[in-house]
């Protein structure tokens, strides 16, 4: 089936530095990628929707200058957490949108990235 | 607007017992409905999905769910729980349009007692 490869799986960074998270669709093209944030014992909160070749659409309350999303190709989307602070520590998950032919309406998820800012 | 309600935060069953995880949805358009499972520090794995075909949907690992429009429900069941079923379960809804986003319920933790 369809696979989205997300890296890194966990990262620890110092406060004030930037961290890049990558999501690659394997063997299929993902025209849309969703980025979520998940706090411990809570549900997934949609941060933004990215479409290949265009600017991402951010959900209300999400700082687009802090969470930079790039979707430059049909197989790669990246989320960069800029000037990270401890409150940005969380579990970040990407998901390929419903339109890829490999798994219609399956919304394939990456394995997640545990970010810890110290 | 769409929303999903998963009542309760924790369900505990004995191994071999019936698993029933409830999900009710609200949607102004015909919905697509999903159940996902999440193990600690992992992404979400699709268990099953309803996309306006058969109302009784069979998924992986012996799970199934029935779409009941009159009750706006999409409850997840499994006849016999296994220890490996212990995880977090999320119900989600989307509309049928292109690039529709998923709206998740708050999730339910399933524990399985030996």
mmCIF file of C-alpha atoms in Angstrom:
data_model
loop_
_atom_site.group_PDB
_atom_site.id
_atom_site.type_symbol
_atom_site.label_atom_id
_atom_site.label_comp_id
_atom_site.label_asym_id
_atom_site.label_seq_id
_atom_site.Cartn_x
_atom_site.Cartn_y
_atom_site.Cartn_z
ATOM 1 C CA UNK A 1 0.000 0.000 0.000
ATOM 2 C CA UNK A 2 0.872 3.661 -0.009
ATOM 3 C CA UNK A 3 3.646 4.759 2.327
ATOM 4 C CA UNK A 4 4.646 8.179 3.582
ATOM 5 C CA UNK A 5 8.164 8.270 4.998
ATOM 6 C CA UNK A 6 8.657 10.875 7.715
ATOM 7 C CA UNK A 7 12.059 11.894 9.094
ATOM 8 C CA UNK A 8 13.441 12.321 11.620
ATOM 9 C CA UNK A 9 11.425 10.178 14.010
ATOM 10 C CA UNK A 10 12.687 12.143 16.972
ATOM 11 C CA UNK A 11 14.823 15.222 17.372
ATOM 12 C CA UNK A 12 16.126 17.223 20.294
ATOM 13 C CA UNK A 13 17.200 20.777 19.610
ATOM 14 C CA UNK A 14 18.259 23.822 21.540
ATOM 15 C CA UNK A 15 15.917 26.717 22.046
ATOM 16 C CA UNK A 16 16.287 29.269 19.244
ATOM 17 C CA UNK A 17 17.376 26.836 16.562
ATOM 18 C CA UNK A 18 15.350 25.611 13.591
ATOM 19 C CA UNK A 19 14.307 22.078 12.827
ATOM 20 C CA UNK A 20 13.202 20.635 9.496
ATOM 21 C CA UNK A 21 10.867 17.659 9.230
ATOM 22 C CA UNK A 22 10.506 15.845 5.910
ATOM 23 C CA UNK A 23 7.685 13.761 4.538
ATOM 24 C CA UNK A 24 8.158 11.799 1.350
ATOM 25 C CA UNK A 25 5.508 9.852 -0.492
ATOM 26 C CA UNK A 26 6.950 6.581 -1.730
ATOM 27 C CA UNK A 27 5.784 5.182 -5.069
ATOM 28 C CA UNK A 28 2.980 7.707 -5.443
ATOM 29 C CA UNK A 29 2.482 11.402 -5.886
ATOM 30 C CA UNK A 30 0.944 13.447 -3.104
ATOM 31 C CA UNK A 31 -0.546 16.646 -4.456
ATOM 32 C CA UNK A 32 -1.785 17.556 -0.995
ATOM 33 C CA UNK A 33 -0.069 17.101 2.352
ATOM 34 C CA UNK A 34 -1.593 17.844 5.726
ATOM 35 C CA UNK A 35 0.509 18.682 8.769
ATOM 36 C CA UNK A 36 -0.747 17.932 12.261
ATOM 37 C CA UNK A 37 0.421 18.545 15.771
ATOM 38 C CA UNK A 38 -0.455 16.209 18.606
ATOM 39 C CA UNK A 39 -0.048 16.926 22.303
ATOM 40 C CA UNK A 40 0.246 14.050 24.780
ATOM 41 C CA UNK A 41 -2.990 12.128 25.253
ATOM 42 C CA UNK A 42 -4.783 14.432 22.838
ATOM 43 C CA UNK A 43 -6.130 14.320 19.332
ATOM 44 C CA UNK A 44 -4.488 15.579 16.178
ATOM 45 C CA UNK A 45 -4.728 19.282 15.484
ATOM 46 C CA UNK A 46 -4.487 20.299 11.853
ATOM 47 C CA UNK A 47 -1.845 22.971 11.418
ATOM 48 C CA UNK A 48 -1.810 23.513 7.674
ATOM 49 C CA UNK A 49 -2.596 22.118 4.276
ATOM 50 C CA UNK A 50 0.011 22.248 1.555
ATOM 51 C CA UNK A 51 -0.471 21.750 -2.153
ATOM 52 C CA UNK A 52 2.399 21.109 -4.513
ATOM 53 C CA UNK A 53 3.685 24.294 -6.052
ATOM 54 C CA UNK A 54 1.562 26.707 -4.052
ATOM 55 C CA UNK A 55 1.560 28.374 -0.659
ATOM 56 C CA UNK A 56 0.304 26.429 2.310
ATOM 57 C CA UNK A 57 -3.027 27.215 3.916
ATOM 58 C CA UNK A 58 -2.696 27.577 7.670
ATOM 59 C CA UNK A 59 -5.387 26.947 10.229
ATOM 60 C CA UNK A 60 -6.485 29.756 12.472
ATOM 61 C CA UNK A 61 -4.058 30.416 15.280
ATOM 62 C CA UNK A 62 -1.062 28.732 13.612
ATOM 63 C CA UNK A 63 1.876 31.071 13.049
ATOM 64 C CA UNK A 64 2.915 30.699 9.439
ATOM 65 C CA UNK A 65 6.232 32.448 10.046
ATOM 66 C CA UNK A 66 7.119 29.960 12.750
ATOM 67 C CA UNK A 67 5.944 26.835 10.968
ATOM 68 C CA UNK A 68 7.250 27.061 7.416
ATOM 69 C CA UNK A 69 5.819 24.540 5.018
ATOM 70 C CA UNK A 70 7.267 23.781 1.616
ATOM 71 C CA UNK A 71 5.758 21.426 -0.926
ATOM 72 C CA UNK A 72 8.097 21.860 -3.853
ATOM 73 C CA UNK A 73 7.511 18.486 -5.470
ATOM 74 C CA UNK A 74 4.811 15.858 -5.683
ATOM 75 C CA UNK A 75 6.780 13.533 -3.415
ATOM 76 C CA UNK A 76 8.254 15.837 -0.795
ATOM 77 C CA UNK A 77 6.783 18.209 1.759
ATOM 78 C CA UNK A 78 8.731 19.783 4.603
ATOM 79 C CA UNK A 79 7.819 21.511 7.846
ATOM 80 C CA UNK A 80 10.425 23.790 9.387
ATOM 81 C CA UNK A 81 9.952 24.923 12.961
ATOM 82 C CA UNK A 82 11.848 28.181 13.124
ATOM 83 C CA UNK A 83 13.387 29.609 16.291
ATOM 84 C CA UNK A 84 12.008 26.712 18.270
ATOM 85 C CA UNK A 85 11.052 27.157 21.907
ATOM 86 C CA UNK A 86 10.117 24.601 24.561
ATOM 87 C CA UNK A 87 6.406 25.203 23.943
ATOM 88 C CA UNK A 88 6.919 23.923 20.388
ATOM 89 C CA UNK A 89 7.802 20.518 21.780
ATOM 90 C CA UNK A 90 5.223 18.121 20.428
ATOM 91 C CA UNK A 91 4.539 15.211 18.106
ATOM 92 C CA UNK A 92 4.227 16.306 14.487
ATOM 93 C CA UNK A 93 2.576 14.093 11.872
ATOM 94 C CA UNK A 94 2.114 14.518 8.151
ATOM 95 C CA UNK A 95 -0.543 12.942 5.989
ATOM 96 C CA UNK A 96 -0.846 12.639 2.250
ATOM 97 C CA UNK A 97 -4.195 13.908 1.075
ATOM 98 C CA UNK A 98 -7.039 11.835 -0.268
ATOM 99 C CA UNK A 99 -6.418 12.225 -3.948
ATOM 100 C CA UNK A 100 -3.436 10.036 -4.565
ATOM 101 C CA UNK A 101 -4.238 7.085 -6.708
ATOM 102 C CA UNK A 102 -2.420 4.602 -4.541
ATOM 103 C CA UNK A 103 -5.055 4.613 -1.827
ATOM 104 C CA UNK A 104 -8.165 6.564 -2.647
ATOM 105 C CA UNK A 105 -9.403 8.459 0.406
ATOM 106 C CA UNK A 106 -6.935 6.674 2.645
ATOM 107 C CA UNK A 107 -5.101 9.748 3.920
ATOM 108 C CA UNK A 108 -1.790 7.935 4.431
ATOM 109 C CA UNK A 109 0.059 9.121 7.518
ATOM 110 C CA UNK A 110 3.740 9.427 8.236
ATOM 111 C CA UNK A 111 5.136 7.813 11.367
ATOM 112 C CA UNK A 112 5.485 11.105 13.193
ATOM 113 C CA UNK A 113 8.317 13.213 14.604
ATOM 114 C CA UNK A 114 8.810 13.740 18.315
ATOM 115 C CA UNK A 115 10.317 17.215 18.732
ATOM 116 C CA UNK A 116 11.830 18.183 22.062
ATOM 117 C CA UNK A 117 13.161 21.696 22.488
ATOM 118 C CA UNK A 118 15.507 22.182 25.434
ATOM 119 C CA UNK B 1 -18.796 22.278 9.372
ATOM 120 C CA UNK B 2 -18.029 18.766 10.471
ATOM 121 C CA UNK B 3 -17.308 17.262 13.848
ATOM 122 C CA UNK B 4 -16.835 13.920 15.536
ATOM 123 C CA UNK B 5 -17.749 12.946 19.064
ATOM 124 C CA UNK B 6 -16.085 10.037 20.800
ATOM 125 C CA UNK B 7 -17.650 9.652 24.220
ATOM 126 C CA UNK B 8 -15.358 8.684 27.045
ATOM 127 C CA UNK B 9 -11.595 8.633 26.951
ATOM 128 C CA UNK B 10 -10.863 5.084 28.004
ATOM 129 C CA UNK B 11 -12.387 1.666 27.390
ATOM 130 C CA UNK B 12 -11.147 -1.470 29.112
ATOM 131 C CA UNK B 13 -12.098 -4.984 28.033
ATOM 132 C CA UNK B 14 -10.938 -8.481 28.803
ATOM 133 C CA UNK B 15 -9.053 -10.463 26.227
ATOM 134 C CA UNK B 16 -11.584 -12.309 24.090
ATOM 135 C CA UNK B 17 -14.404 -9.886 24.893
ATOM 136 C CA UNK B 18 -16.323 -7.706 22.467
ATOM 137 C CA UNK B 19 -14.794 -4.360 21.621
ATOM 138 C CA UNK B 20 -17.194 -1.466 21.002
ATOM 139 C CA UNK B 21 -15.858 2.032 20.442
ATOM 140 C CA UNK B 22 -18.480 4.660 19.771
ATOM 141 C CA UNK B 23 -18.333 7.477 17.256
ATOM 142 C CA UNK B 24 -21.001 9.995 16.331
ATOM 143 C CA UNK B 25 -20.550 12.561 13.636
ATOM 144 C CA UNK B 26 -22.054 15.813 12.511
ATOM 145 C CA UNK B 27 -21.850 16.861 8.904
ATOM 146 C CA UNK B 28 -23.833 19.152 6.640
ATOM 147 C CA UNK B 29 -22.835 17.109 3.600
ATOM 148 C CA UNK B 30 -22.622 13.357 3.009
ATOM 149 C CA UNK B 31 -19.585 12.307 5.013
ATOM 150 C CA UNK B 32 -16.691 10.009 4.534
ATOM 151 C CA UNK B 33 -15.840 8.343 7.835
ATOM 152 C CA UNK B 34 -12.670 6.707 9.076
ATOM 153 C CA UNK B 35 -11.255 4.809 12.003
ATOM 154 C CA UNK B 36 -7.542 5.011 12.713
ATOM 155 C CA UNK B 37 -5.376 3.282 15.295
ATOM 156 C CA UNK B 38 -2.260 4.809 16.852
ATOM 157 C CA UNK B 39 0.379 2.990 18.838
ATOM 158 C CA UNK B 40 2.719 4.995 21.119
ATOM 159 C CA UNK B 41 5.042 7.355 19.270
ATOM 160 C CA UNK B 42 3.781 6.221 15.896
ATOM 161 C CA UNK B 43 1.659 7.661 13.136
ATOM 162 C CA UNK B 44 -1.896 6.656 12.378
ATOM 163 C CA UNK B 45 -2.851 3.434 10.648
ATOM 164 C CA UNK B 46 -6.118 3.207 8.774
ATOM 165 C CA UNK B 47 -8.404 0.505 10.146
ATOM 166 C CA UNK B 48 -11.333 1.072 7.821
ATOM 167 C CA UNK B 49 -13.233 3.729 5.937
ATOM 168 C CA UNK B 50 -16.763 4.432 4.774
ATOM 169 C CA UNK B 51 -16.995 6.183 1.421
ATOM 170 C CA UNK B 52 -20.688 5.833 0.569
ATOM 171 C CA UNK B 53 -20.567 2.233 -0.583
ATOM 172 C CA UNK B 54 -21.661 -0.590 1.730
ATOM 173 C CA UNK B 55 -22.803 0.634 5.148
ATOM 174 C CA UNK B 56 -21.098 -2.260 6.926
ATOM 175 C CA UNK B 57 -17.399 -1.832 6.473
ATOM 176 C CA UNK B 58 -14.843 -4.485 7.251
ATOM 177 C CA UNK B 59 -11.320 -3.429 8.060
ATOM 178 C CA UNK B 60 -8.016 -4.868 9.110
ATOM 179 C CA UNK B 61 -7.319 -6.946 12.220
ATOM 180 C CA UNK B 62 -10.918 -8.138 12.489
ATOM 181 C CA UNK B 63 -12.460 -4.719 13.025
ATOM 182 C CA UNK B 64 -15.634 -3.550 11.389
ATOM 183 C CA UNK B 65 -17.930 -0.548 11.592
ATOM 184 C CA UNK B 66 -21.463 0.215 10.502
ATOM 185 C CA UNK B 67 -22.557 3.545 9.084
ATOM 186 C CA UNK B 68 -25.996 4.468 10.422
ATOM 187 C CA UNK B 69 -27.218 7.680 8.919
ATOM 188 C CA UNK B 70 -30.358 7.815 11.078
ATOM 189 C CA UNK B 71 -28.220 7.697 14.199
ATOM 190 C CA UNK B 72 -25.281 9.687 12.743
ATOM 191 C CA UNK B 73 -23.059 6.954 14.085
ATOM 192 C CA UNK B 74 -20.073 4.937 12.935
ATOM 193 C CA UNK B 75 -19.248 2.662 15.850
ATOM 194 C CA UNK B 76 -16.227 0.377 15.687
ATOM 195 C CA UNK B 77 -16.508 -3.236 16.802
ATOM 196 C CA UNK B 78 -14.419 -6.352 17.065
ATOM 197 C CA UNK B 79 -15.910 -9.640 18.285
ATOM 198 C CA UNK B 80 -12.914 -10.764 20.308
ATOM 199 C CA UNK B 81 -10.272 -8.462 21.724
ATOM 200 C CA UNK B 82 -6.611 -9.339 21.519
ATOM 201 C CA UNK B 83 -3.846 -7.973 23.698
ATOM 202 C CA UNK B 84 -2.291 -6.378 20.621
ATOM 203 C CA UNK B 85 -5.433 -4.257 20.148
ATOM 204 C CA UNK B 86 -4.447 -2.039 23.069
ATOM 205 C CA UNK B 87 -3.873 1.376 21.497
ATOM 206 C CA UNK B 88 -5.429 4.762 20.839
ATOM 207 C CA UNK B 89 -8.335 4.842 18.400
ATOM 208 C CA UNK B 90 -9.483 7.874 16.466
ATOM 209 C CA UNK B 91 -12.659 8.375 14.507
ATOM 210 C CA UNK B 92 -12.497 10.986 11.764
ATOM 211 C CA UNK B 93 -14.779 12.607 9.209
ATOM 212 C CA UNK B 94 -14.176 14.364 5.939
ATOM 213 C CA UNK B 95 -16.332 15.701 3.169
ATOM 214 C CA UNK B 96 -16.212 14.228 -0.295
ATOM 215 C CA UNK B 97 -14.633 17.151 -2.092
ATOM 216 C CA UNK B 98 -11.111 17.316 -3.441
ATOM 217 C CA UNK B 99 -8.406 17.987 -0.828
ATOM 218 C CA UNK B 100 -10.919 17.621 1.966
ATOM 219 C CA UNK B 101 -9.312 17.692 5.370
ATOM 220 C CA UNK B 102 -9.929 15.196 8.134
ATOM 221 C CA UNK B 103 -11.560 16.250 11.365
ATOM 222 C CA UNK B 104 -10.680 13.962 14.251
ATOM 223 C CA UNK B 105 -12.453 12.993 17.406
ATOM 224 C CA UNK B 106 -10.474 13.278 20.625
ATOM 225 C CA UNK B 107 -9.633 9.600 20.614
ATOM 226 C CA UNK B 108 -10.267 6.652 22.896
ATOM 227 C CA UNK B 109 -7.663 4.561 24.673
ATOM 228 C CA UNK B 110 -8.422 0.854 24.529
ATOM 229 C CA UNK B 111 -6.928 -1.339 27.231
ATOM 230 C CA UNK B 112 -7.118 -5.124 27.063
ATOM 231 C CA UNK B 113 -6.907 -7.110 30.284
ATOM 232 C CA UNK B 114 -5.434 -10.610 30.238
#
